[in-house]
PDB file of C-alpha atoms and ligand atoms in Angstrom:
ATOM      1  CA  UNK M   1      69.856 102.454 104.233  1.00  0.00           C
ATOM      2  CA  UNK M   2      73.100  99.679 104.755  1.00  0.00           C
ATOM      3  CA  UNK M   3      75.622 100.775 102.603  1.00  0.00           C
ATOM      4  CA  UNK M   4      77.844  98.077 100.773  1.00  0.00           C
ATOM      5  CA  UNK M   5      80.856  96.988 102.326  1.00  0.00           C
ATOM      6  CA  UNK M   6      83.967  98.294 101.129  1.00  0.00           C
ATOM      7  CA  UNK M   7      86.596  96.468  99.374  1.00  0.00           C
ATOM      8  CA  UNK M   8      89.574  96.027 100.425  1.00  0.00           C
ATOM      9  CA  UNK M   9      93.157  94.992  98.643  1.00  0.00           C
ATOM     10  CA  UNK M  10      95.489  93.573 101.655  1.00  0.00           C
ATOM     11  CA  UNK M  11      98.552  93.621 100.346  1.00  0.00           C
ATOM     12  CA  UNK M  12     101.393  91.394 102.211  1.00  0.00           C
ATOM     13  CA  UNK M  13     105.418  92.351 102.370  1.00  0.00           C
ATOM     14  CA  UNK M  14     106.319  90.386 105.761  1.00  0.00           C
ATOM     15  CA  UNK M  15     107.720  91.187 108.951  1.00  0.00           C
ATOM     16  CA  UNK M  16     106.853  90.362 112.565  1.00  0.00           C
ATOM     17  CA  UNK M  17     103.096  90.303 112.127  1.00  0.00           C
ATOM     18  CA  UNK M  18     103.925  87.521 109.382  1.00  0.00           C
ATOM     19  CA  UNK M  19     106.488  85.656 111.339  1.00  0.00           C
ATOM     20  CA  UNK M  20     107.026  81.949 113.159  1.00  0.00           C
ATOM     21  CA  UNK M  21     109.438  80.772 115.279  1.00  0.00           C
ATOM     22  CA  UNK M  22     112.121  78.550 113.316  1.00  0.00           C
ATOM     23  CA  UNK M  23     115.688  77.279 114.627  1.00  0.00           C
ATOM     24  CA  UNK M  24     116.947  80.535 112.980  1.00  0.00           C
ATOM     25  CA  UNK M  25     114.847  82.930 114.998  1.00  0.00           C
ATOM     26  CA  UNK M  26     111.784  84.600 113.952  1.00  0.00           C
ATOM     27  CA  UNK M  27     110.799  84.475 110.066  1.00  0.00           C
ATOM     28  CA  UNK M  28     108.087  85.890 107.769  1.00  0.00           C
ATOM     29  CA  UNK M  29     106.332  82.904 106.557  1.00  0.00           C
ATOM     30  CA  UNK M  30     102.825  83.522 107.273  1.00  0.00           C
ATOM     31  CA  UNK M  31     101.059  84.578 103.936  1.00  0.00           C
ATOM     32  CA  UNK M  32      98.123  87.477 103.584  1.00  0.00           C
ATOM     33  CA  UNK M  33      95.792  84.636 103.474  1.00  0.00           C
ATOM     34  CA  UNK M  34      96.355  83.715 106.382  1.00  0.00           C
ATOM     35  CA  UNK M  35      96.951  87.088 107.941  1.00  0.00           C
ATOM     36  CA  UNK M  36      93.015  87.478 106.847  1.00  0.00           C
ATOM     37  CA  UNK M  37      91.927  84.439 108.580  1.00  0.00           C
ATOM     38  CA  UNK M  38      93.326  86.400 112.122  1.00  0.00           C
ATOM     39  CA  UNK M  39      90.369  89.093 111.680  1.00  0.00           C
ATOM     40  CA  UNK M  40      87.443  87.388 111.035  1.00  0.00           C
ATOM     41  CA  UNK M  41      85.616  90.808 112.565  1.00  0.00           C
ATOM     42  CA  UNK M  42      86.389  91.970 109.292  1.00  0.00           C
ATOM     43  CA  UNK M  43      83.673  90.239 107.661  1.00  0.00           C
ATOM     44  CA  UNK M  44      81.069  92.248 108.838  1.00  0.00           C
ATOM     45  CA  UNK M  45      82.300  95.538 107.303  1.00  0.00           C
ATOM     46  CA  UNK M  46      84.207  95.318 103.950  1.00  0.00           C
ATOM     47  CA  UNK M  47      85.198  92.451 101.842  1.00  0.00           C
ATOM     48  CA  UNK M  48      89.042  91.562 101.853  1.00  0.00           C
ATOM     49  CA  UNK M  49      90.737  90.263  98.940  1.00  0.00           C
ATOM     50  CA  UNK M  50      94.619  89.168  99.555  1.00  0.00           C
ATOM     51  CA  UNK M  51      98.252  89.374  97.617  1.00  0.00           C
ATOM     52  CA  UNK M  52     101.554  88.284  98.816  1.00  0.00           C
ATOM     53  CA  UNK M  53     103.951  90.612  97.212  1.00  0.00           C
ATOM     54  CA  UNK M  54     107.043  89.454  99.319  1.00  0.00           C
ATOM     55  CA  UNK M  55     107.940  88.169 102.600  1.00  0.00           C
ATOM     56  CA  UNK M  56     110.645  89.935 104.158  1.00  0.00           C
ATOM     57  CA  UNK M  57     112.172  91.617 107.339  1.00  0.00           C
ATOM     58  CA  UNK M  58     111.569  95.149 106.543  1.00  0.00           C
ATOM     59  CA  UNK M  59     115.253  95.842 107.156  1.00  0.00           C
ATOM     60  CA  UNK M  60     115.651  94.744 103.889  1.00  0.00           C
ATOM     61  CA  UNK M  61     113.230  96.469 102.242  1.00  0.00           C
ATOM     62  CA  UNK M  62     114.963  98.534  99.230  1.00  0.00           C
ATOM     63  CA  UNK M  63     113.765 101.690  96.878  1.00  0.00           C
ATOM     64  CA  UNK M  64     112.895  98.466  94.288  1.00  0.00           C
ATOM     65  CA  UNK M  65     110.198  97.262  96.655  1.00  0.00           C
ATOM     66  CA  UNK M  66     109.001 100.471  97.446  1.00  0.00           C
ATOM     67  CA  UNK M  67     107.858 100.806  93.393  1.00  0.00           C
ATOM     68  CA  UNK M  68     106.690  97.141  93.249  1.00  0.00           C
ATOM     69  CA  UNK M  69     104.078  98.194  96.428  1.00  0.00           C
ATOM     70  CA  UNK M  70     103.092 101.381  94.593  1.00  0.00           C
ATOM     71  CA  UNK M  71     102.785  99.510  91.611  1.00  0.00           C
ATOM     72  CA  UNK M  72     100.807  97.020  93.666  1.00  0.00           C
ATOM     73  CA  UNK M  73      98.244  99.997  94.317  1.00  0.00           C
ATOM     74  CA  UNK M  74      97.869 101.504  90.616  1.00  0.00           C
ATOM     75  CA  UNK M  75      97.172  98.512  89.443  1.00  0.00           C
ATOM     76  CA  UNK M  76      94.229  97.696  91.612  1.00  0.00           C
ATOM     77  CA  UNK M  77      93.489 101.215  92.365  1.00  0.00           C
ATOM     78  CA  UNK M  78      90.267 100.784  90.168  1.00  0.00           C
ATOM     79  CA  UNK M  79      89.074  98.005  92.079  1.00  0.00           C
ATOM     80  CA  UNK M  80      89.103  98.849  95.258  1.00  0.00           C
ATOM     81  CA  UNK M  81      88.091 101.024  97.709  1.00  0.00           C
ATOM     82  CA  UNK M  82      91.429 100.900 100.184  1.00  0.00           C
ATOM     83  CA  UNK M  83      94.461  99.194 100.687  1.00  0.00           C
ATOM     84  CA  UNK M  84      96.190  97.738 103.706  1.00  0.00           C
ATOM     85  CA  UNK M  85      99.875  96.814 103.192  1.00  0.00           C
ATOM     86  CA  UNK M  86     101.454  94.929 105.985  1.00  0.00           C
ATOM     87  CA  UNK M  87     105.229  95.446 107.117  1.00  0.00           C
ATOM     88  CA  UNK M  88     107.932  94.756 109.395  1.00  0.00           C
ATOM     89  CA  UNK M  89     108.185  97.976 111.989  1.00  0.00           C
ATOM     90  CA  UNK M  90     111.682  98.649 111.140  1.00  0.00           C
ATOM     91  CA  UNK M  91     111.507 100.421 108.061  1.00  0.00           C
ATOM     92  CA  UNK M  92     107.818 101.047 108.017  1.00  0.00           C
ATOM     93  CA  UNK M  93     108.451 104.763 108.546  1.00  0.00           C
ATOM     94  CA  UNK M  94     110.715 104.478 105.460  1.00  0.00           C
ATOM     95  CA  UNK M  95     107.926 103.257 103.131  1.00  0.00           C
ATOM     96  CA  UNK M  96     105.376 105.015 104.229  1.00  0.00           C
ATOM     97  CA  UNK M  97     107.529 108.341 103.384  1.00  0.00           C
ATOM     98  CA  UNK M  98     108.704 106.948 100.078  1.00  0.00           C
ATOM     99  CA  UNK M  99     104.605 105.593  99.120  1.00  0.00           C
ATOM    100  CA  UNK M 100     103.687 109.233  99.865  1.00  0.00           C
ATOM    101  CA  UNK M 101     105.364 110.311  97.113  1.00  0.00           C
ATOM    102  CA  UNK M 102     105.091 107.425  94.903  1.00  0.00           C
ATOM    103  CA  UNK M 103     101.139 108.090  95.327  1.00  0.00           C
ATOM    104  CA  UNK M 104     100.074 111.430  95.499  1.00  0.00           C
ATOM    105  CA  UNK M 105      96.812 113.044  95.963  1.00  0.00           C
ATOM    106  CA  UNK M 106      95.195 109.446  97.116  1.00  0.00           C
ATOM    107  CA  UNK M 107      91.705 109.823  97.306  1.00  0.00           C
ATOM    108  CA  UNK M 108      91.528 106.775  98.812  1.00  0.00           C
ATOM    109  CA  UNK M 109      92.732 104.767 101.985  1.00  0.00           C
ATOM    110  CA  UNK M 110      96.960 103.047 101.599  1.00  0.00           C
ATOM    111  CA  UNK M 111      97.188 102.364 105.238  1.00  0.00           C
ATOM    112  CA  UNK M 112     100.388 100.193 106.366  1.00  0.00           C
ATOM    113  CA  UNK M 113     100.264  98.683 109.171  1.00  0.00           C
ATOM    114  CA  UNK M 114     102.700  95.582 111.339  1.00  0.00           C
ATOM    115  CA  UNK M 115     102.774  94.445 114.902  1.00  0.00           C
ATOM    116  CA  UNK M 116     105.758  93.896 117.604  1.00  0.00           C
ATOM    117  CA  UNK M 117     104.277  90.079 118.006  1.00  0.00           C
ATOM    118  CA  UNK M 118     103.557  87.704 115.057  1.00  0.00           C
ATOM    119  CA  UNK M 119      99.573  87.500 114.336  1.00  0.00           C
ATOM    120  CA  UNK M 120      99.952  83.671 115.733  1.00  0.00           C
ATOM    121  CA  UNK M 121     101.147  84.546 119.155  1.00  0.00           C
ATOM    122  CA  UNK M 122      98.132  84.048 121.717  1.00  0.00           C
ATOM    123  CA  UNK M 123      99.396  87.055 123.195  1.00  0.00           C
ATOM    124  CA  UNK M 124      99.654  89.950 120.256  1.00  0.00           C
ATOM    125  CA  UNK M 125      98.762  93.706 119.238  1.00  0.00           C
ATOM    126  CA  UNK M 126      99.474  91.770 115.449  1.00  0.00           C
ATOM    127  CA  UNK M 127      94.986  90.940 115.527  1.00  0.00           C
ATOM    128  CA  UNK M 128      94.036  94.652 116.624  1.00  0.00           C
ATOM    129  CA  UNK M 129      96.303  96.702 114.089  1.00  0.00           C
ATOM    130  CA  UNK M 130      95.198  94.660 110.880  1.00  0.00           C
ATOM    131  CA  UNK M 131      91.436  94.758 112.165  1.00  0.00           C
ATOM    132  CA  UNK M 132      92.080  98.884 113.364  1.00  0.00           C
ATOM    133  CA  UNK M 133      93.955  98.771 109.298  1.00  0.00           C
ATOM    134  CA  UNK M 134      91.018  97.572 107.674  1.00  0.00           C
ATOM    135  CA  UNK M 135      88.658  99.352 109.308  1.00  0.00           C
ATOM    136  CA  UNK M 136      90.288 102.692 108.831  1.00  0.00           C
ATOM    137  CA  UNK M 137      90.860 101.638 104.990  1.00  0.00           C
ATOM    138  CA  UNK M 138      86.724 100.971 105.407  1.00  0.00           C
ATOM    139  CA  UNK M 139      86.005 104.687 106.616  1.00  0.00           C
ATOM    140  CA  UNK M 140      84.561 107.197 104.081  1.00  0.00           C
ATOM    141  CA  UNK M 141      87.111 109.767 105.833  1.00  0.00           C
ATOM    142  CA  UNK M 142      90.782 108.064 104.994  1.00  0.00           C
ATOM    143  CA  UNK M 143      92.380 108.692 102.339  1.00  0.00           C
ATOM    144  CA  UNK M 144      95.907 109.029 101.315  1.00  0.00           C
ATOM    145  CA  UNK M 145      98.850 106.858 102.363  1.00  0.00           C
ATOM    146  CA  UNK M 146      98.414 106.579 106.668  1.00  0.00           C
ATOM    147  CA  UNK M 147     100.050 104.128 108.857  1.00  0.00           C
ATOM    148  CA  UNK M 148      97.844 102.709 111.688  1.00  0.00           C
ATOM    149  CA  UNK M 149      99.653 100.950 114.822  1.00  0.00           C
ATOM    150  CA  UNK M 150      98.241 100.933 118.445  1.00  0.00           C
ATOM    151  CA  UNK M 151      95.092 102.572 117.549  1.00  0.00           C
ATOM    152  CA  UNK M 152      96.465 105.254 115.667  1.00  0.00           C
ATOM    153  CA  UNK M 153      95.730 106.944 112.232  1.00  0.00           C
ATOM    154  CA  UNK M 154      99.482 108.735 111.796  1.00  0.00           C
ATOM    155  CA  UNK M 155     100.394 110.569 108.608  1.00  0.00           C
ATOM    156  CA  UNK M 156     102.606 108.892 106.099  1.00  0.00           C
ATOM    157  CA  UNK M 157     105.309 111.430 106.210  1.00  0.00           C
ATOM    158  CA  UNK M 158     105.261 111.864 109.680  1.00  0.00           C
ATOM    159  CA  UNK M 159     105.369 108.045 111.476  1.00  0.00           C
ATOM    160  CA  UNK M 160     108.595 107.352 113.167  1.00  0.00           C
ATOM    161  CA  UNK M 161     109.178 103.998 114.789  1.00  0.00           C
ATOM    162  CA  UNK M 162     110.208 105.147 118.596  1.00  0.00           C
ATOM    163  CA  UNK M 163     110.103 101.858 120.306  1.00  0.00           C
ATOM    164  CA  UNK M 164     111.733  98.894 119.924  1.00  0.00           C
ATOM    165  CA  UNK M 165     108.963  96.615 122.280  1.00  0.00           C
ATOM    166  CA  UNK M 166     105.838  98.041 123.617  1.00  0.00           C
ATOM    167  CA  UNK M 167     102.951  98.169 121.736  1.00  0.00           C
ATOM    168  CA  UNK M 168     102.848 101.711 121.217  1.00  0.00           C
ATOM    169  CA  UNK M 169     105.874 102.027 118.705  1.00  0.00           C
ATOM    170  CA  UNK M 170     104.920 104.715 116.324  1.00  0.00           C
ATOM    171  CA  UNK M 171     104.631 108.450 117.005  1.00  0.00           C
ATOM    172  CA  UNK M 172     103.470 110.947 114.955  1.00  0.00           C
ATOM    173  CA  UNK M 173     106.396 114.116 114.513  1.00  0.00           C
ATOM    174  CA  UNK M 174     105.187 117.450 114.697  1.00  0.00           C
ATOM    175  CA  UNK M 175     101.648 116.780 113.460  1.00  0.00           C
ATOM    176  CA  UNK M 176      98.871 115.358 115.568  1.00  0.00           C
ATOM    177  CA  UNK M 177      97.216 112.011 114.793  1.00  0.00           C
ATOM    178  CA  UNK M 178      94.837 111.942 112.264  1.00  0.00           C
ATOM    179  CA  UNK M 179      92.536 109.622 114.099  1.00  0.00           C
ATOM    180  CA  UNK M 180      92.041 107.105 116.493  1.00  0.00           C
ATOM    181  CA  UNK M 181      90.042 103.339 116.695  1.00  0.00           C
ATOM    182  CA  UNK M 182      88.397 102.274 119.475  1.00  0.00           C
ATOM    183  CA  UNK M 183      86.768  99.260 119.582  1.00  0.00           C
ATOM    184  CA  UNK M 184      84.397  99.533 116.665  1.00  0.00           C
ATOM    185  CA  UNK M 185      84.707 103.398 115.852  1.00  0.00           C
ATOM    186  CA  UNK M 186      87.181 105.441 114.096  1.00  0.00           C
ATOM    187  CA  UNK M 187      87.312 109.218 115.455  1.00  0.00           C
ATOM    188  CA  UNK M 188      88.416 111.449 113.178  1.00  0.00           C
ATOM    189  CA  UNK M 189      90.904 114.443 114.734  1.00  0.00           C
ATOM    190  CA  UNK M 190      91.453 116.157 111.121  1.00  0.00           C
ATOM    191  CA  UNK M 191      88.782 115.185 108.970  1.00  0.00           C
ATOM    192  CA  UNK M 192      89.809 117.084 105.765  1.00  0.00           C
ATOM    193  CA  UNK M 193      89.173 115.100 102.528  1.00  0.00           C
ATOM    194  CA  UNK M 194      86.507 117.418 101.436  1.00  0.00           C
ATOM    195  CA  UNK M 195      89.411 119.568 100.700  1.00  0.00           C
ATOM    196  CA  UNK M 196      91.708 116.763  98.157  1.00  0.00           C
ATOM    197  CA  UNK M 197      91.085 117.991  95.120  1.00  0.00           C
ATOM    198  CA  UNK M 198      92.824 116.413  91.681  1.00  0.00           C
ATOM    199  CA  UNK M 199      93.590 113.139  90.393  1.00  0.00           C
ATOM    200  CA  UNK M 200      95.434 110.607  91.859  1.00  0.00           C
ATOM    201  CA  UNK M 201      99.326 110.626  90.648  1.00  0.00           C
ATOM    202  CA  UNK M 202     101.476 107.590  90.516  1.00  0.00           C
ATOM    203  CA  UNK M 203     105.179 108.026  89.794  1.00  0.00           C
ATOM    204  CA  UNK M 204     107.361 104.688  88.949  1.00  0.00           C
ATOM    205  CA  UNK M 205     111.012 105.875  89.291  1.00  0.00           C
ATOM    206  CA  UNK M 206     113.238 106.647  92.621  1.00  0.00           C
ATOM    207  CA  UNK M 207     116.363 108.139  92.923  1.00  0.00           C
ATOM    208  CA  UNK M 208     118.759 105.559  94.473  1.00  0.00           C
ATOM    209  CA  UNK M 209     121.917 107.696  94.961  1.00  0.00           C
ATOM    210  CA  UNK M 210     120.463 109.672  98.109  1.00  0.00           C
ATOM    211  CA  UNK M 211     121.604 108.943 101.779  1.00  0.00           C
ATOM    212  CA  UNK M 212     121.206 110.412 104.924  1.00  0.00           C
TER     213      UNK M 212
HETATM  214  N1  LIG T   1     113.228  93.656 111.702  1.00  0.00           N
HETATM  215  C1  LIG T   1     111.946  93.097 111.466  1.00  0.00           C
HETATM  216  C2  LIG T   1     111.188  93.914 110.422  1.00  0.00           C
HETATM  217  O1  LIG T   1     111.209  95.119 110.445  1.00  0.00           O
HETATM  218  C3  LIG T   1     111.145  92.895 112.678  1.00  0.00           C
HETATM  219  C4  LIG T   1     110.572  94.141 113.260  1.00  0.00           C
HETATM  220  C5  LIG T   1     109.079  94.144 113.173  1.00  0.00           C
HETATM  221  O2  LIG T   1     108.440  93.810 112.187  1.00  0.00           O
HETATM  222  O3  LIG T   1     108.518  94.503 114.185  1.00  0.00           O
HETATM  223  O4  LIG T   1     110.581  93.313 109.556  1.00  0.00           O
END
């Protein structure tokens, strides 16, 4: 039997993966459109459909964007099947935290995702995580709000950005990965969404006046 491919919402906020060189340095220009046209792999295995929320360096990414991504999500929550949000590295840890909480009980795939090298660059892990992303968000066993970088499925709540250059940026704190692509294939290290039960909860409102 050939299942239907999956549809996917790729959702764009900026950073490196979305950036070109201009006299000022490296900047996110590069929309979710064209993001898409990087993975044309994708094709084979789910349908993509693109918005460009923002495009910004993640570092300033504030609790406001945080509900306009959510609210990204419950509003096309019906339509698709997953979601890929792209994002600068720097504060991806950040939102994936805060989207846990601002989607709860997701029985379906929010994976964010970025890159250390702009999509464009010949040389680039930019090509592999949005392809690994969309894959994942493909897979009948993600759910919930992940982030994938360097072939990794990491919890949203547990992803912290410990490198600054090589590929391998994110680690996963006191939890083990969830899964892992390679190549073509997603393995599956907890494979528990038999056990989600509930509806899926969206909340709209964030307390500002909380620091470190
Ligand atoms: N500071 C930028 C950002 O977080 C660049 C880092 C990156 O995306 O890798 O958007």
């Amino acid at each position: 039997m050939v299942s239907a491919k999956k549809r996917i919402l790729l959702i764009a906020t900026g950073g490196t993966i979305a950036c070109k060189r201009s006299d000022g340095g490296l900047t996110p220009v590069i929309t979710s459109h064209e993001l898409l046209s990087y993975v044309p792999a994708a094709k084979s295995f789910c349908v993509v459909h693109t918005l460009q929320l923002m495009n910004i360096d993640s570092t300033n990414m504030q609790a406001e964007h945080w509900i306009a991504i959510a609210a990204a999500v419950e509003k096309n929550y019906a339509k698709y099947d997953g979601f890929v949000i792209t994002h600068g590295t720097d504060t991806m840890a950040y939102t994936a935290a805060a989207l846990s909480y601002l989607i709860r009980n997701a029985a379906k795939p929010v994976i964010i995702t970025g890159a250390q090298k702009p999509i464009d660059m010949d040389v680039t892990d930019a090509r592999t995580n949005l392809l690994d992303s969309l894959r994942i968000a493909s897979d009948d066993r993600a759910y919930g709000v992940n982030i994938v970088f360097d072939g990794k499925l990491i919890a949203g709540t547990r992803g912290k950005k410990e490198r600054t250059h090589s590929y391998n940026a994110f680690a996963s704190i006191n939890f083990p990965y969830l899964a892992s692509v390679q190549d073509d294939r997603c393995i599956f290290y907890i494979d528990d969404k038999a056990g989600l039960a509930g509806d899926t909860v969206f909340s709209h409102e964030l307390d500002e006046k909380v620091t470190l």
